[in-house]
CSV table of C-alpha atoms in Angstrom, one decimal:
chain,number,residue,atom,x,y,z
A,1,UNK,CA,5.8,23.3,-7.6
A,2,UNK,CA,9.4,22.7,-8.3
A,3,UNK,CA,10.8,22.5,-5.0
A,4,UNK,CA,11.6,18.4,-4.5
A,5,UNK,CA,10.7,19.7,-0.4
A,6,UNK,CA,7.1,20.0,-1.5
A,7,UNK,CA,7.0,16.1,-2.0
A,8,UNK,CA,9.0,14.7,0.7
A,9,UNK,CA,7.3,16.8,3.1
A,10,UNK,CA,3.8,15.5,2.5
A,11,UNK,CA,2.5,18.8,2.4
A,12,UNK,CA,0.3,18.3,-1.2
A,13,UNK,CA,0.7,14.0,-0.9
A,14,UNK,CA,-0.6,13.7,2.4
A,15,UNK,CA,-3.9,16.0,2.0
A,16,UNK,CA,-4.4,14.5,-1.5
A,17,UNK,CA,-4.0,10.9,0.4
A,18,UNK,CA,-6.5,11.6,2.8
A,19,UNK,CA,-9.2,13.4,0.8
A,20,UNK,CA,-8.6,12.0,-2.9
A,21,UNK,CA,-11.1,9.4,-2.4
A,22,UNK,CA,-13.2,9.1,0.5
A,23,UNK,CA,-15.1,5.8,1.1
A,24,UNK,CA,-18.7,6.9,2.7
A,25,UNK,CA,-21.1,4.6,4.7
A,26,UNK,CA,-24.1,2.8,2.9
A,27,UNK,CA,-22.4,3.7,-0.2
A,28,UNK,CA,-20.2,1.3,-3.0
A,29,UNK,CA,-19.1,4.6,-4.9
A,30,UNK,CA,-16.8,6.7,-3.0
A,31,UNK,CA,-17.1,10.6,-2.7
A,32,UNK,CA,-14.2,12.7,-4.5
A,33,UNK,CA,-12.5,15.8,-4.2
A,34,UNK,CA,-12.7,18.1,-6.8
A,35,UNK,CA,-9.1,17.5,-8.8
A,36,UNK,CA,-7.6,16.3,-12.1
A,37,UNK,CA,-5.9,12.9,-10.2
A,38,UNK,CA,-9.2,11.2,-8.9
A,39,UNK,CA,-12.5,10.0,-10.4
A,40,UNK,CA,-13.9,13.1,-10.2
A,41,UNK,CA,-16.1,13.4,-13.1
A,42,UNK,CA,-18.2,17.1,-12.8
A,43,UNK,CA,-17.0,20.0,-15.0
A,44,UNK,CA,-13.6,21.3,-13.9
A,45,UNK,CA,-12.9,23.3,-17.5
A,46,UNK,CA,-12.3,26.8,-15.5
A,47,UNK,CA,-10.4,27.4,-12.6
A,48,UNK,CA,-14.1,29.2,-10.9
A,49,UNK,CA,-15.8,26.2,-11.7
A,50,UNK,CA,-12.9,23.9,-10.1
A,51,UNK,CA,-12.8,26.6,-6.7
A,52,UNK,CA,-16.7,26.5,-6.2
A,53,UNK,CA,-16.4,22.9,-5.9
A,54,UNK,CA,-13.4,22.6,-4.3
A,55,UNK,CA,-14.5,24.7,-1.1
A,56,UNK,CA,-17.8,23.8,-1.0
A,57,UNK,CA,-16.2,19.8,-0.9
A,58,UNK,CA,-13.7,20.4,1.7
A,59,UNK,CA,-15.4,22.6,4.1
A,60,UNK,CA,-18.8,22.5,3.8
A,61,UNK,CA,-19.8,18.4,2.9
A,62,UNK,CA,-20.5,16.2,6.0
A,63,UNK,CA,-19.3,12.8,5.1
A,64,UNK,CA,-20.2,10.0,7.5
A,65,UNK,CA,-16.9,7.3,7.6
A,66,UNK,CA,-16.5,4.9,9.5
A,67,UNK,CA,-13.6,5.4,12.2
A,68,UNK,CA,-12.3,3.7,15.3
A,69,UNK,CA,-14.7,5.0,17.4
A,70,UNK,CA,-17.4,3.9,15.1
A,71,UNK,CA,-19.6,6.5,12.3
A,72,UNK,CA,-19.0,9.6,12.7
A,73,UNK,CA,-20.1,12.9,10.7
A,74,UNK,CA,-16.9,14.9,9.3
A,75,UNK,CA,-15.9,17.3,6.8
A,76,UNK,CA,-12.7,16.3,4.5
A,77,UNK,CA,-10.5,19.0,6.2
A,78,UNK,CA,-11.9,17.5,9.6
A,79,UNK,CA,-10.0,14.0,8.7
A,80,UNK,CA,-6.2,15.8,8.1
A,81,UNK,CA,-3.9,14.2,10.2
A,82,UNK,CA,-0.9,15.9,11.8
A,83,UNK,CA,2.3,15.4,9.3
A,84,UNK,CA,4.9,14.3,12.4
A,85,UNK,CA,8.8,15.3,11.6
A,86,UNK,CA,9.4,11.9,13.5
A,87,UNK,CA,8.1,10.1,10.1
A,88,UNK,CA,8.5,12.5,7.4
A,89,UNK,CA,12.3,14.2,8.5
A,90,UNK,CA,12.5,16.6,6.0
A,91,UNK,CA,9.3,19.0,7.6
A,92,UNK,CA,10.7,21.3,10.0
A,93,UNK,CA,9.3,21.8,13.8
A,94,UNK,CA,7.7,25.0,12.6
A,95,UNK,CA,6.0,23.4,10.2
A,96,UNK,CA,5.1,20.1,11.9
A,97,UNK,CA,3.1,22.6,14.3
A,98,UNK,CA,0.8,24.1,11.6
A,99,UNK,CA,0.9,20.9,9.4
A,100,UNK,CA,-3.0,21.0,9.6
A,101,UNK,CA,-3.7,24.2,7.9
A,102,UNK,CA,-0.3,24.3,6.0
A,103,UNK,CA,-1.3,20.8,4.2
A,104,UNK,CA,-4.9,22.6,3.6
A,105,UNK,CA,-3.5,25.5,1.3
A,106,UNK,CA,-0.8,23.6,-0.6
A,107,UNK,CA,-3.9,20.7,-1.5
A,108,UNK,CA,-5.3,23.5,-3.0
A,109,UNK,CA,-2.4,25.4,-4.5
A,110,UNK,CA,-1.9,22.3,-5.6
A,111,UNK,CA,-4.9,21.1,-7.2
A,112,UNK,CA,-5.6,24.8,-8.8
A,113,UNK,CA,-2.3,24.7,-10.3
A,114,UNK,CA,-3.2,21.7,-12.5
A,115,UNK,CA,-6.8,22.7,-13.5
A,116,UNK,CA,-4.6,25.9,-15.4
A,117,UNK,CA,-1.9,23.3,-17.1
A,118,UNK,CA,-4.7,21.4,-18.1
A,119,UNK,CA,-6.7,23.9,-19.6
A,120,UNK,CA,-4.1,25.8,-20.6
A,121,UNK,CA,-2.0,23.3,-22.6
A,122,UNK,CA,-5.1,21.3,-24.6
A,123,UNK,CA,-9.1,21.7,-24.5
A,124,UNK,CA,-11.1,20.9,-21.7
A,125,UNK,CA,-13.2,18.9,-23.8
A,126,UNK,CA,-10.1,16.8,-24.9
A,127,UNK,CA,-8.5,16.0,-21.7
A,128,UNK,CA,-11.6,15.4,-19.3
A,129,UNK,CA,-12.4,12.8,-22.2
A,130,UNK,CA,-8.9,11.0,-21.5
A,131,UNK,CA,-9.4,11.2,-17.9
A,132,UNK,CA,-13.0,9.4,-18.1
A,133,UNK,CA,-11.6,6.7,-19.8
A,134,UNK,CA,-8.4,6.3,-17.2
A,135,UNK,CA,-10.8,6.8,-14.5
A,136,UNK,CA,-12.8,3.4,-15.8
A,137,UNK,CA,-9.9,1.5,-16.2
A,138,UNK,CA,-7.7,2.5,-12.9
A,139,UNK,CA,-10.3,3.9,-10.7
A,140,UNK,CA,-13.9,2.7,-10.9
A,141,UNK,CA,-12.7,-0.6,-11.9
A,142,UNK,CA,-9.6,-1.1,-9.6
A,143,UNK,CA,-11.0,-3.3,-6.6
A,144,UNK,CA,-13.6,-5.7,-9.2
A,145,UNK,CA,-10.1,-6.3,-11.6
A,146,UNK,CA,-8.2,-6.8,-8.3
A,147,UNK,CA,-11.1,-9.1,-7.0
A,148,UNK,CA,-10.9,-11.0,-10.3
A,149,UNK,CA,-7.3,-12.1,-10.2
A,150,UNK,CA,-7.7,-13.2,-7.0
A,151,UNK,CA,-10.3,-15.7,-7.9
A,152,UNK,CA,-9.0,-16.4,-10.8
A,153,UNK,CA,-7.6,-20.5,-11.2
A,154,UNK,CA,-4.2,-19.2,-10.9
A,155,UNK,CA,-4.9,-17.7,-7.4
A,156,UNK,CA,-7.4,-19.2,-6.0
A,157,UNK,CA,-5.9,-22.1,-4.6
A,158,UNK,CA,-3.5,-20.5,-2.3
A,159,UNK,CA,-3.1,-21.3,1.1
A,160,UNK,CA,-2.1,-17.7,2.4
A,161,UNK,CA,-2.5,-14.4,0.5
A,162,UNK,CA,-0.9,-10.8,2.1
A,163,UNK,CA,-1.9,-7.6,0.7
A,164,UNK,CA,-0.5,-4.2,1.9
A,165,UNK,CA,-2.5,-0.6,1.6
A,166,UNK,CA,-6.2,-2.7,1.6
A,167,UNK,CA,-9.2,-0.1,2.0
A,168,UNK,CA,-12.1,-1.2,4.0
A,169,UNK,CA,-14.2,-1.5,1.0
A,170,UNK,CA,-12.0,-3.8,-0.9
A,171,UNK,CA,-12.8,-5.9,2.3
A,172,UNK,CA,-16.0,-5.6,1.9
A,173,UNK,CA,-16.7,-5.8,-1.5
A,174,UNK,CA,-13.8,-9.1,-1.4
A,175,UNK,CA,-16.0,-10.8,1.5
A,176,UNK,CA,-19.1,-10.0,-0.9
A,177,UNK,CA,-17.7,-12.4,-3.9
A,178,UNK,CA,-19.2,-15.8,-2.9
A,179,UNK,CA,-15.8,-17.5,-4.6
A,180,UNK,CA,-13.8,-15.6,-2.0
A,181,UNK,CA,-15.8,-16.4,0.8
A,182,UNK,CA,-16.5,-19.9,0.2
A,183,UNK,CA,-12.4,-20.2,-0.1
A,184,UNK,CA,-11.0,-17.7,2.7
A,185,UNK,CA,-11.0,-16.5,5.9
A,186,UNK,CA,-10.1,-12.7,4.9
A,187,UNK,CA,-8.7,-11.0,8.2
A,188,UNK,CA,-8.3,-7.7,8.4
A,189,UNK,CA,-6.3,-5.2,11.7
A,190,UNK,CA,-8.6,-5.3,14.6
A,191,UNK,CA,-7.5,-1.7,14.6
A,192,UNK,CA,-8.7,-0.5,11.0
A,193,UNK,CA,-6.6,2.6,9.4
A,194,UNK,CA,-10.4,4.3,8.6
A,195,UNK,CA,-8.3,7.8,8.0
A,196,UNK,CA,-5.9,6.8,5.3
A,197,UNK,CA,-7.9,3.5,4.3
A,198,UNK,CA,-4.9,1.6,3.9
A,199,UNK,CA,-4.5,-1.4,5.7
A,200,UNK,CA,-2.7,-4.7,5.4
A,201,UNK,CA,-5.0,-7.7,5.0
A,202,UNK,CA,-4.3,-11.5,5.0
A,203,UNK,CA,-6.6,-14.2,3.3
A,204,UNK,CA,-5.9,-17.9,4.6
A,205,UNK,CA,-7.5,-20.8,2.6
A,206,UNK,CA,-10.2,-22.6,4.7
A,207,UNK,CA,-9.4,-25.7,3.4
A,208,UNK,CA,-5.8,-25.4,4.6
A,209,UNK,CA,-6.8,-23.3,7.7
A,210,UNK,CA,-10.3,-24.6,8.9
A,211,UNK,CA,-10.3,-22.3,12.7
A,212,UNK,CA,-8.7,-18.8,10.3
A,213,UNK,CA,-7.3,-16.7,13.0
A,214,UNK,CA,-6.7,-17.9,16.0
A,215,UNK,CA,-5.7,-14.1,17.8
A,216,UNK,CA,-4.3,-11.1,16.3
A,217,UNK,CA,-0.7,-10.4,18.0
A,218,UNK,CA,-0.5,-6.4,15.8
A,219,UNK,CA,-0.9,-4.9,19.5
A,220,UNK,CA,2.6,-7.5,20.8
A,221,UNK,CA,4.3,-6.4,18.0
A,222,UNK,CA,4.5,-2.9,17.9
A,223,UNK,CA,5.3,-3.1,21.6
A,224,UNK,CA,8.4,-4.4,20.7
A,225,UNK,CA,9.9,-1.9,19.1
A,226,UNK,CA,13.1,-1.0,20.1
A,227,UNK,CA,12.6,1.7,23.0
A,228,UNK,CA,13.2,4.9,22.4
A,229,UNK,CA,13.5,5.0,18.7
A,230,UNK,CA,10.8,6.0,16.2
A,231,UNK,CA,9.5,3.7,13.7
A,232,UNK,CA,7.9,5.3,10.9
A,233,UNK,CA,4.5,3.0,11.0
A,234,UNK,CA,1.5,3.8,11.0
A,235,UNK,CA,-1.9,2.2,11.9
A,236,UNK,CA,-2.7,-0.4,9.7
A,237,UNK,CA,0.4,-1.3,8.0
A,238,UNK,CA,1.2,-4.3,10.4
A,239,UNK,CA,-1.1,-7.3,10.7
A,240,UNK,CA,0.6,-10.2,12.9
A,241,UNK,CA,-2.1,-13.1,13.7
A,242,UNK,CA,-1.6,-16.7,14.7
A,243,UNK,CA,-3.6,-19.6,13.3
A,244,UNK,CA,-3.1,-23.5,13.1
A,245,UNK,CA,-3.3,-25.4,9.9
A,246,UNK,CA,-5.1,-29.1,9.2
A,247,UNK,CA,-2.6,-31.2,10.5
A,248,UNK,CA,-2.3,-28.9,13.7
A,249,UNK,CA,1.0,-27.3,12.4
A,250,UNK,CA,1.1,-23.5,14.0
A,251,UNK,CA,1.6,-20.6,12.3
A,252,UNK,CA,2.1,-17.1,12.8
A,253,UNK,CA,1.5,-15.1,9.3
A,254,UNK,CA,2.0,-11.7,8.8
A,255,UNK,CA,1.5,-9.0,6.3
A,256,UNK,CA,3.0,-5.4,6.9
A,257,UNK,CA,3.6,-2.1,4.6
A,258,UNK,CA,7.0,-0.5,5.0
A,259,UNK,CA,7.2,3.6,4.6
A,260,UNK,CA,8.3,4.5,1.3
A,261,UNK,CA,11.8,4.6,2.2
A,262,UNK,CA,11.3,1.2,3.5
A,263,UNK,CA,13.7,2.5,7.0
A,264,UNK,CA,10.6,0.7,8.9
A,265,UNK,CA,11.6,-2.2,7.3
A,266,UNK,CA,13.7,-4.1,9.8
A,267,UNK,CA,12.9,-2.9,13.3
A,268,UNK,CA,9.5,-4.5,12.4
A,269,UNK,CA,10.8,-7.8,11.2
A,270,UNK,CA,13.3,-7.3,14.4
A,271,UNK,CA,10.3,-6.8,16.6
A,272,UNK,CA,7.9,-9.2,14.8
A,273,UNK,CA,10.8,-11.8,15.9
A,274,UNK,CA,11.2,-10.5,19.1
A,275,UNK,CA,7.6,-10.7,19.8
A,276,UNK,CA,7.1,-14.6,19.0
A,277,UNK,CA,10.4,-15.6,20.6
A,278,UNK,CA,9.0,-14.1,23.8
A,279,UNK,CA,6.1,-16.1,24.1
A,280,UNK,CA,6.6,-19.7,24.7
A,281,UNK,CA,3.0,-20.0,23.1
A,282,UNK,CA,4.4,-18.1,20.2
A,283,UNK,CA,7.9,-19.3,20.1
A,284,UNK,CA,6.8,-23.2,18.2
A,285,UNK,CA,5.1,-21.7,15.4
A,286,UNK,CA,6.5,-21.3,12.4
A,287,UNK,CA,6.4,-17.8,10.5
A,288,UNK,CA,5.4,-16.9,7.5
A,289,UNK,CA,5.8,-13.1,5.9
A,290,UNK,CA,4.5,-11.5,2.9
A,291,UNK,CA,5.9,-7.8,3.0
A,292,UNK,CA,6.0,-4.7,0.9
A,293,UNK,CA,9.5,-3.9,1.9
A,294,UNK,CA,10.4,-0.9,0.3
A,295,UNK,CA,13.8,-1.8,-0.4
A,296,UNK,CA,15.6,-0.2,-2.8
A,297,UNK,CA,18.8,-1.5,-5.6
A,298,UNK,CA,20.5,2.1,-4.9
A,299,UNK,CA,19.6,3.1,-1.9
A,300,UNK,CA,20.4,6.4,-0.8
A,301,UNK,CA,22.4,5.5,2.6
A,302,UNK,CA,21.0,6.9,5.6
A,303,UNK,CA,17.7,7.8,3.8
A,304,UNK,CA,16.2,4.5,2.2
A,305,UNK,CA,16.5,0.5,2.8
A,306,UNK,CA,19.0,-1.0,0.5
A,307,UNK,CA,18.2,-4.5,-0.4
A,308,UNK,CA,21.0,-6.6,0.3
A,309,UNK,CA,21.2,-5.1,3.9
A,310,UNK,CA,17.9,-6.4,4.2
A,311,UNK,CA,18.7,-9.5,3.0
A,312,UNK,CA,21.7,-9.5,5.8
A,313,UNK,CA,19.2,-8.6,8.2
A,314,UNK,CA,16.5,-11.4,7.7
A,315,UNK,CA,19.4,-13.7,7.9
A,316,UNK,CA,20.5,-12.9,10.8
A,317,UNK,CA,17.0,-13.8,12.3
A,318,UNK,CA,17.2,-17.2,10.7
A,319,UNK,CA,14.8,-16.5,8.1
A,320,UNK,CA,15.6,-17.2,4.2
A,321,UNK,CA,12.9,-15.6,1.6
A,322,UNK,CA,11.3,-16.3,-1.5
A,323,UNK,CA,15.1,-15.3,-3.4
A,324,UNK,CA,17.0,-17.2,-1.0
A,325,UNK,CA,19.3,-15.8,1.4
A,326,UNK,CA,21.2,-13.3,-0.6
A,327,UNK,CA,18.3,-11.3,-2.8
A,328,UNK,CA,18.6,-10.2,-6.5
A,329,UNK,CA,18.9,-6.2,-6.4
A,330,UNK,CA,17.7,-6.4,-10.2
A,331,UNK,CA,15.0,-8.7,-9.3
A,332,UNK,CA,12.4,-6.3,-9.7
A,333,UNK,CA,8.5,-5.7,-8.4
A,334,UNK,CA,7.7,-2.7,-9.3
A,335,UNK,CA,8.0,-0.6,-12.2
A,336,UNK,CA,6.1,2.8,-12.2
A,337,UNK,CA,7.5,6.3,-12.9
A,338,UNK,CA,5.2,9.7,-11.9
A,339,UNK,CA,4.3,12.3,-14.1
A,340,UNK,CA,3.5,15.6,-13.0
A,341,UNK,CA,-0.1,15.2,-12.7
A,342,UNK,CA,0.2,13.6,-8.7
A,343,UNK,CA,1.4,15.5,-5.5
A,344,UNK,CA,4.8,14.0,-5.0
A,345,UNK,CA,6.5,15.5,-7.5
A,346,UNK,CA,9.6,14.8,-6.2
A,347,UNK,CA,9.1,10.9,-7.6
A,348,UNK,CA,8.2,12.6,-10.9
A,349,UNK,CA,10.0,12.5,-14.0
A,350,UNK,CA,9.6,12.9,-17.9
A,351,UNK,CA,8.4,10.7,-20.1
A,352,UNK,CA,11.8,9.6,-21.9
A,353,UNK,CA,13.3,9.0,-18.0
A,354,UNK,CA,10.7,6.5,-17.0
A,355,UNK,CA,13.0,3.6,-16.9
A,356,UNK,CA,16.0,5.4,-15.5
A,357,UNK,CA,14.2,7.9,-12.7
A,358,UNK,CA,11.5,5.7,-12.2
A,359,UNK,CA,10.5,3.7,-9.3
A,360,UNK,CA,12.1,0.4,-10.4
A,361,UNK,CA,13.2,-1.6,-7.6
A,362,UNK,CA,13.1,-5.0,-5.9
A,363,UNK,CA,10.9,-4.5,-2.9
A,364,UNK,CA,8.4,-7.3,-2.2
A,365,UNK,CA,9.3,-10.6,0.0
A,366,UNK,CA,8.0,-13.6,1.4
A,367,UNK,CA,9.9,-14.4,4.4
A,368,UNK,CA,10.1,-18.0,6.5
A,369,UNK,CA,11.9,-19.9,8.4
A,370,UNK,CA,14.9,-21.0,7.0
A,371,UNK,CA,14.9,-24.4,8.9
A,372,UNK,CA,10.8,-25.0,8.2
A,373,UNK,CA,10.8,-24.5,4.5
A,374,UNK,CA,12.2,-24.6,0.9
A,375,UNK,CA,11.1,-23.1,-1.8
A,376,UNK,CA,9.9,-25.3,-4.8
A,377,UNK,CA,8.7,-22.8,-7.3
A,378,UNK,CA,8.6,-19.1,-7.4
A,379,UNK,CA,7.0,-16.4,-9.9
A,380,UNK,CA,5.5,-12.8,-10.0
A,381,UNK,CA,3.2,-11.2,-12.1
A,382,UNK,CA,2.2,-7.8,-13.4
A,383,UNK,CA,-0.5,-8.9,-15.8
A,384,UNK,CA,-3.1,-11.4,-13.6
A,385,UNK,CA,-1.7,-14.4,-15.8
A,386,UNK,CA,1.4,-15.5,-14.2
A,387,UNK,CA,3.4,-13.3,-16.6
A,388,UNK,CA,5.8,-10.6,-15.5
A,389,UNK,CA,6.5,-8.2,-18.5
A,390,UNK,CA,10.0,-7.2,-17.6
A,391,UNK,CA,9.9,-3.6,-19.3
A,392,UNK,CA,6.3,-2.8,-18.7
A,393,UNK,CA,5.4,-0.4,-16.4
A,394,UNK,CA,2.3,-0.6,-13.6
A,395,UNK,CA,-0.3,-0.1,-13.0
A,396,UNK,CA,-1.9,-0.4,-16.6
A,397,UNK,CA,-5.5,-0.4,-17.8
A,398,UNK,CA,-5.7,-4.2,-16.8
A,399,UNK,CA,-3.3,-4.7,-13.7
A,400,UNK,CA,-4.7,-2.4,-11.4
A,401,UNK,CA,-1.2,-2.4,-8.7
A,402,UNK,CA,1.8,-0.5,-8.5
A,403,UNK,CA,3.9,-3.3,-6.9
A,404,UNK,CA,3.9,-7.0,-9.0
A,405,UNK,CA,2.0,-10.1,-7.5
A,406,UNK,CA,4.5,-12.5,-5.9
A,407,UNK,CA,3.9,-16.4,-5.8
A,408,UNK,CA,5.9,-18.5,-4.2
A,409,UNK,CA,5.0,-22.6,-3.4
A,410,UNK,CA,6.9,-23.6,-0.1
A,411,UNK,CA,7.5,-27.3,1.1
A,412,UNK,CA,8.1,-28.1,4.6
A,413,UNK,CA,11.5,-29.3,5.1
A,414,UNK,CA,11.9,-33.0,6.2
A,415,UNK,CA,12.9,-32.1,10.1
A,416,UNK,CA,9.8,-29.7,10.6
A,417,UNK,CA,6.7,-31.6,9.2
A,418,UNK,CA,3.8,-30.3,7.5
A,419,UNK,CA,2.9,-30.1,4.2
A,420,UNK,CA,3.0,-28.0,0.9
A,421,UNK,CA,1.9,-24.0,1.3
């Protein structure tokens, strides 16, 4: 439990990512594995009680989700993916090759380990009271509080929304709102991450964008990586689509989801940019980039995306962003330290270190053209009302995100037409 190794090779994360919550078809509530960090709400006061379940759950409970190759029938330790070295460098090649059951027993080493703390360290009866009321707030409640800033006055009215790590029943349930669907054409990957339920979604305005999506160029861009080096994405994360506004202006918008090092960062701006200059139906339209970057004010060098190398980077392509050319490294988005209770416990830290070994860094962008726009105002938010709360940290029981909103308002600059977005 106390080796860092534990966390940054996925071994208890990436089980716990795929099996946590588990999104069933013809249901709205989700199924959940049998563990202190999800909405699991049975009896898990004794470690017997918490194994029953537990085995019974991953081995023996068909779950029909939907996949790319439509609704299929699986068991949660049937939907473990292979942890690749390639992505996650710190798993050896020995390990890589028995990721599958190697990630099996450590979810469960794992999640026994913190049915004793719990137990051990306070009542049953007093903590699985705590958790219910977290679980309300965070869990059950997540996607409807998410759905309600969105249609809330303040964002409402924009012209292009990107979100990063989008199940398929946000989608769903987002399409479902009649204020939502009357406003946006809400497009999600041809190529739906159904596994890890984490996609990247964009929402243009049909006022602004009457046609929505003209094509989806994901498949153009990920061909463009550079050949023969590995970029840590994975399905889902990239959404590349082009579309054409009111006044026949054409766009290609994007929203991607960098690793958590953010080292995927630029080779897909790089081939996102190589893609559209490649196609002279591509090359005329002007870009627009909402991002979950990943960047970091102190990067480690060689192992995470510092920010101000990004900002070189975008640069470079003839792009500006929402901070200009040269980004703020204290200009923060997120704010969130771990505690214990979650599988990467090499992001954890104590209570009195939140602010200082937490996860507070300047990651999210909005990316254009540096000769199509200007920007006239710019905010973010981690509370749904255009406020940021500086020393806050996120998610809380009413701002259900780990990363703030960002808001920007672009104007078209004189030379390349258009209006306001």
């Amino acid at each position: 439990m106390k080796d860092k190794l534990l966390g940054s090779k996925r071994l208890a994360s990436m089980p716990d990512r795929i099996t946590n919550t588990i999104n069933v078809v013809g249901s709205d509530e989700p199924v959940c594995r049998p563990t202190i960090i999800n909405m699991y709400d049975k009896d898990l006061s004794s470690l017997n009680k918490w194994w029953s379940a537990w085995e019974e759950f991953m081995f023996d409970t068909s779950l029909e989700i939907q996949t790319k190759k439509g609704m299929e029938q699986k068991a949660p330790y049937e939907m473990l993916q292979p942890i690749k070295k390639s992505k996650y460098p710190d798993i050896t090649e020995d390990e890589e090759k028995v990721s599958l059951p190697l990630q099996t027993m450590c979810g469960a080493i794992f999640d026994a380990i913190l049915v004793h703390i719990m137990n051990t360290v306070t009542s049953p009866d007093e903590w699985q009271g705590i958790k219910s009321n977290i679980v309300e707030n965070l869990n059950k409640k997540k996607v409807p509080r998410t759905l309600e800033i969105l249609e809330s006055s303040i964002y409402i009215g924009s012209d292009i929304i990107t979100l990063q790590e989008v199940s398929g029943s946000f989608i769903d349930q987002a399409k479902s709102r009649p204020s939502l669907d009357e406003a946006f054409h809400i497009i999600g990957p041809e190529n739906m991450d159904s596994v890890r339920d984490q996609n990247s979604v964009i929402f243009l305005r049909k006022e602004t964008f009457p046609d929505g999506a003209s094509a989806e160029i994901t498949s153009l861009v990920e061909s463009s990586f550079e050949q023969g080096v590995t970029v840590p994405v994975a399905k889902g994360d990239i959404l590349a689509i082009t579309t054409t506004d009111r006044d026949g202006v054409p766009f290609v918008i994007a929203s991607f989801h960098g690793d958590t090092n953010g080292l995927a960062t630029k080779p897909v701006l790089t081939a996102t940019m190589k893609a559209i200059s490649s196609d002279s139906n591509l090359a005329n339209r002007k870009l627009i980039f909402g991002l979950d970057a990943n960047t970091y004010e102190k990067a480690k060098p060689g192992k995470q995306q510092d920010v101000m190398d990004f900002g070189k980077h975008y640069v470079s392509h003839g792009l500006s962003s929402c901070w200009g050319d040269v980004p703020d490294p204290q200009n923060y988005t997120t704010y969130n330290s771990r505690t214990y209770l979650q599988p990467q416990l090499n992001k954890a830290c104590k209570k009195s270190d939140k602010r200082s070994n937490g996860d507070v860094n300047p990651k999210d962008f909005i990316l254009f053209g540096k000769d199509d726009f200007e920007v006239e105002s710019l905010w973010k938010d981690n509370t749904g009302d255009k406020v940021y709360l500086e020393d806050t940290a996120f998610p809380t029981l009413s701002f259900p995100s780990d990363h703030g909103i960002l808001a920007t308002v672009l104007v078209a600059k004189s030379s390349a037409g258009g209006d306001e977005l």
